[in-house]
Amino acid sequence: MSSSTDWPLWEVFVRSRRGLSHTHAGSLHAPDAEMALRNARDLYTRRSEGISLWVVPSSQITASSPDEKDTFFEPAGDKPYRHPTFYEIPDGVKHL
Amino acid sequence: MTAALALGDDALVLSHRLGEWAGHAPVLEEEVALANIALDLLGQARLLLSLAGDEDELAYLREERAFRNVQLVEQPNGDFAHTIARQLYFSVHQQGLYEQLAAGDGAFAGIAAKAVKEVAYHRDHAEQWTLRLGDGTDESHERIQRAVDALWRFTGELFQPVEGVDVDWQALHSHWLEAVTTVLERATLTVPSGPQSGAWTAGAGRQGIHTEPFGRMIAEMQHLHRSHPGASW
């Protein structure tokens, strides 16, 4: 049995065939990036064709701290000029 | 339909061997990978055996001597390295075979075209692990070398022409040797130099002569079906 240091945790991001962006799908253990990709393929894509996979070592991800959420995320709701709501969106613009 | 039986039995028997890993693989992710490969092979076996007759009857009611698989695929799993060496030898062969079949217009062209993508993945999986085990720790190196050596004598049979399978067997063998040599050398392993088959394998799997562990394997595989003949499931 391998110890968890030999088999670090990886985060998996998947873009489906018609998808616009990579979405976090889950995590897995793998000895290196190449094996992480292969494991992600088996675990999260069922091998559908035409998709893209990203794997990132979990240790490389820096997350925002829940303690600082007020100063970080408090929306400036009383300052409407901060929000791009004054533009008219032309017809035919998709995915905005 | 000896040809459909030969190719179908290869896939069926190896699928069953890989199924034995369920719950016992070194890590969860690897278990899923082995199960995936087993399922691919079982799918191939079903298509091929259906060409030859009723797939359930063929899988569950034939005696050992009626199976036409090569002896390589019936070898017990052993340790993880042993399973990987068996996968390497077989998947490199199967990929070469199916590529040729898919390019032709024989009875197996459709099935081979569908399976060749799966088999390419099986080969990649086996190569990745051969490299890691060979170029890993002293112990993993020793174990995979032992496995590669032990299974070598079963590889000659892979290139014994099968009646009804219209491929260039000579080319298949030389491509196989080249591909396997490349991987083993990259993995810092020694390519075995012994004969690729022994006198005692003269009859060999394609003629229904099997090694001793195979009888026990099919006893387990067929037990339920033989206990309840004719049941639907």
CSV table of C-alpha atoms in Angstrom, one decimal, chain B residues 103-179:
chain,number,residue,atom,x,y,z
B,103,ALA,CA,-7.6,-1.8,-42.4
B,104,GLY,CA,-8.8,-4.9,-44.2
B,105,ASP,CA,-12.3,-5.9,-45.2
B,106,GLY,CA,-12.6,-9.3,-43.5
B,107,ALA,CA,-15.2,-10.5,-41.1
B,108,PHE,CA,-13.5,-8.8,-38.2
B,109,ALA,CA,-12.9,-5.3,-39.7
B,110,GLY,CA,-15.9,-3.7,-38.0
B,111,ILE,CA,-15.2,-5.1,-34.6
B,112,ALA,CA,-11.4,-4.4,-34.9
B,113,ALA,CA,-12.1,-0.8,-35.9
B,114,LYS,CA,-14.2,-0.3,-32.8
B,115,ALA,CA,-11.8,-2.0,-30.5
B,116,VAL,CA,-8.5,-0.6,-31.7
B,117,LYS,CA,-9.0,2.7,-29.8
B,118,GLU,CA,-9.6,0.7,-26.6
B,119,VAL,CA,-6.6,-1.4,-27.2
B,120,ALA,CA,-4.4,1.6,-27.8
B,121,TYR,CA,-5.4,2.8,-24.4
B,122,HIS,CA,-4.6,-0.6,-22.8
B,123,ARG,CA,-1.2,-0.5,-24.4
B,124,ASP,CA,-0.6,3.0,-23.1
B,125,HIS,CA,-1.6,2.0,-19.6
B,126,ALA,CA,0.8,-1.0,-19.7
B,127,GLU,CA,3.6,1.0,-21.1
B,128,GLN,CA,3.2,3.7,-18.5
B,129,TRP,CA,3.4,1.2,-15.7
B,130,THR,CA,6.3,-0.8,-17.2
B,131,LEU,CA,8.3,2.5,-17.3
B,132,ARG,CA,7.4,3.3,-13.7
B,133,LEU,CA,8.1,-0.1,-12.3
B,134,GLY,CA,11.3,-0.7,-14.3
B,135,ASP,CA,12.7,2.7,-13.5
B,136,GLY,CA,11.2,2.8,-10.0
B,137,THR,CA,12.7,1.3,-6.9
B,138,ASP,CA,15.1,-1.6,-6.8
B,139,GLU,CA,12.4,-3.9,-5.8
B,140,SER,CA,9.9,-2.8,-8.4
B,141,HIS,CA,12.7,-3.1,-11.0
B,142,GLU,CA,13.5,-6.6,-9.9
B,143,ARG,CA,9.8,-7.7,-9.9
B,144,ILE,CA,8.9,-6.4,-13.3
B,145,GLN,CA,12.1,-7.9,-14.8
B,146,ARG,CA,11.2,-11.2,-13.2
B,147,ALA,CA,7.7,-11.0,-14.7
B,148,VAL,CA,8.9,-10.0,-18.2
B,149,ASP,CA,11.3,-12.9,-18.1
B,150,ALA,CA,8.7,-15.4,-16.8
B,151,LEU,CA,6.1,-14.6,-19.4
B,152,TRP,CA,8.5,-14.4,-22.4
B,153,ARG,CA,8.1,-18.0,-23.3
B,154,PHE,CA,4.4,-17.5,-23.9
B,155,THR,CA,4.8,-14.7,-26.5
B,156,GLY,CA,5.8,-16.9,-29.5
B,157,GLU,CA,2.2,-18.2,-29.6
B,158,LEU,CA,0.9,-14.7,-30.3
B,159,PHE,CA,2.3,-14.9,-33.8
B,160,GLN,CA,1.2,-18.4,-34.7
B,161,PRO,CA,-1.1,-17.9,-37.8
B,162,VAL,CA,-4.8,-18.4,-37.0
B,163,GLU,CA,-6.9,-19.8,-39.9
B,164,GLY,CA,-9.4,-17.2,-41.0
B,165,VAL,CA,-7.5,-14.2,-39.6
B,166,ASP,CA,-6.0,-12.6,-42.6
B,167,VAL,CA,-3.0,-10.6,-41.4
B,168,ASP,CA,0.7,-10.5,-42.1
B,169,TRP,CA,1.9,-12.5,-39.0
B,170,GLN,CA,5.5,-11.9,-39.8
B,171,ALA,CA,5.1,-8.1,-39.8
B,172,LEU,CA,3.0,-8.4,-36.6
B,173,HIS,CA,5.9,-10.2,-34.9
B,174,SER,CA,8.6,-7.8,-36.0
B,175,HIS,CA,6.5,-4.7,-35.0
B,176,TRP,CA,5.7,-6.3,-31.7
B,177,LEU,CA,9.4,-7.1,-31.0
B,178,GLU,CA,10.4,-3.6,-31.9
B,179,ALA,CA,7.7,-1.9,-29.7
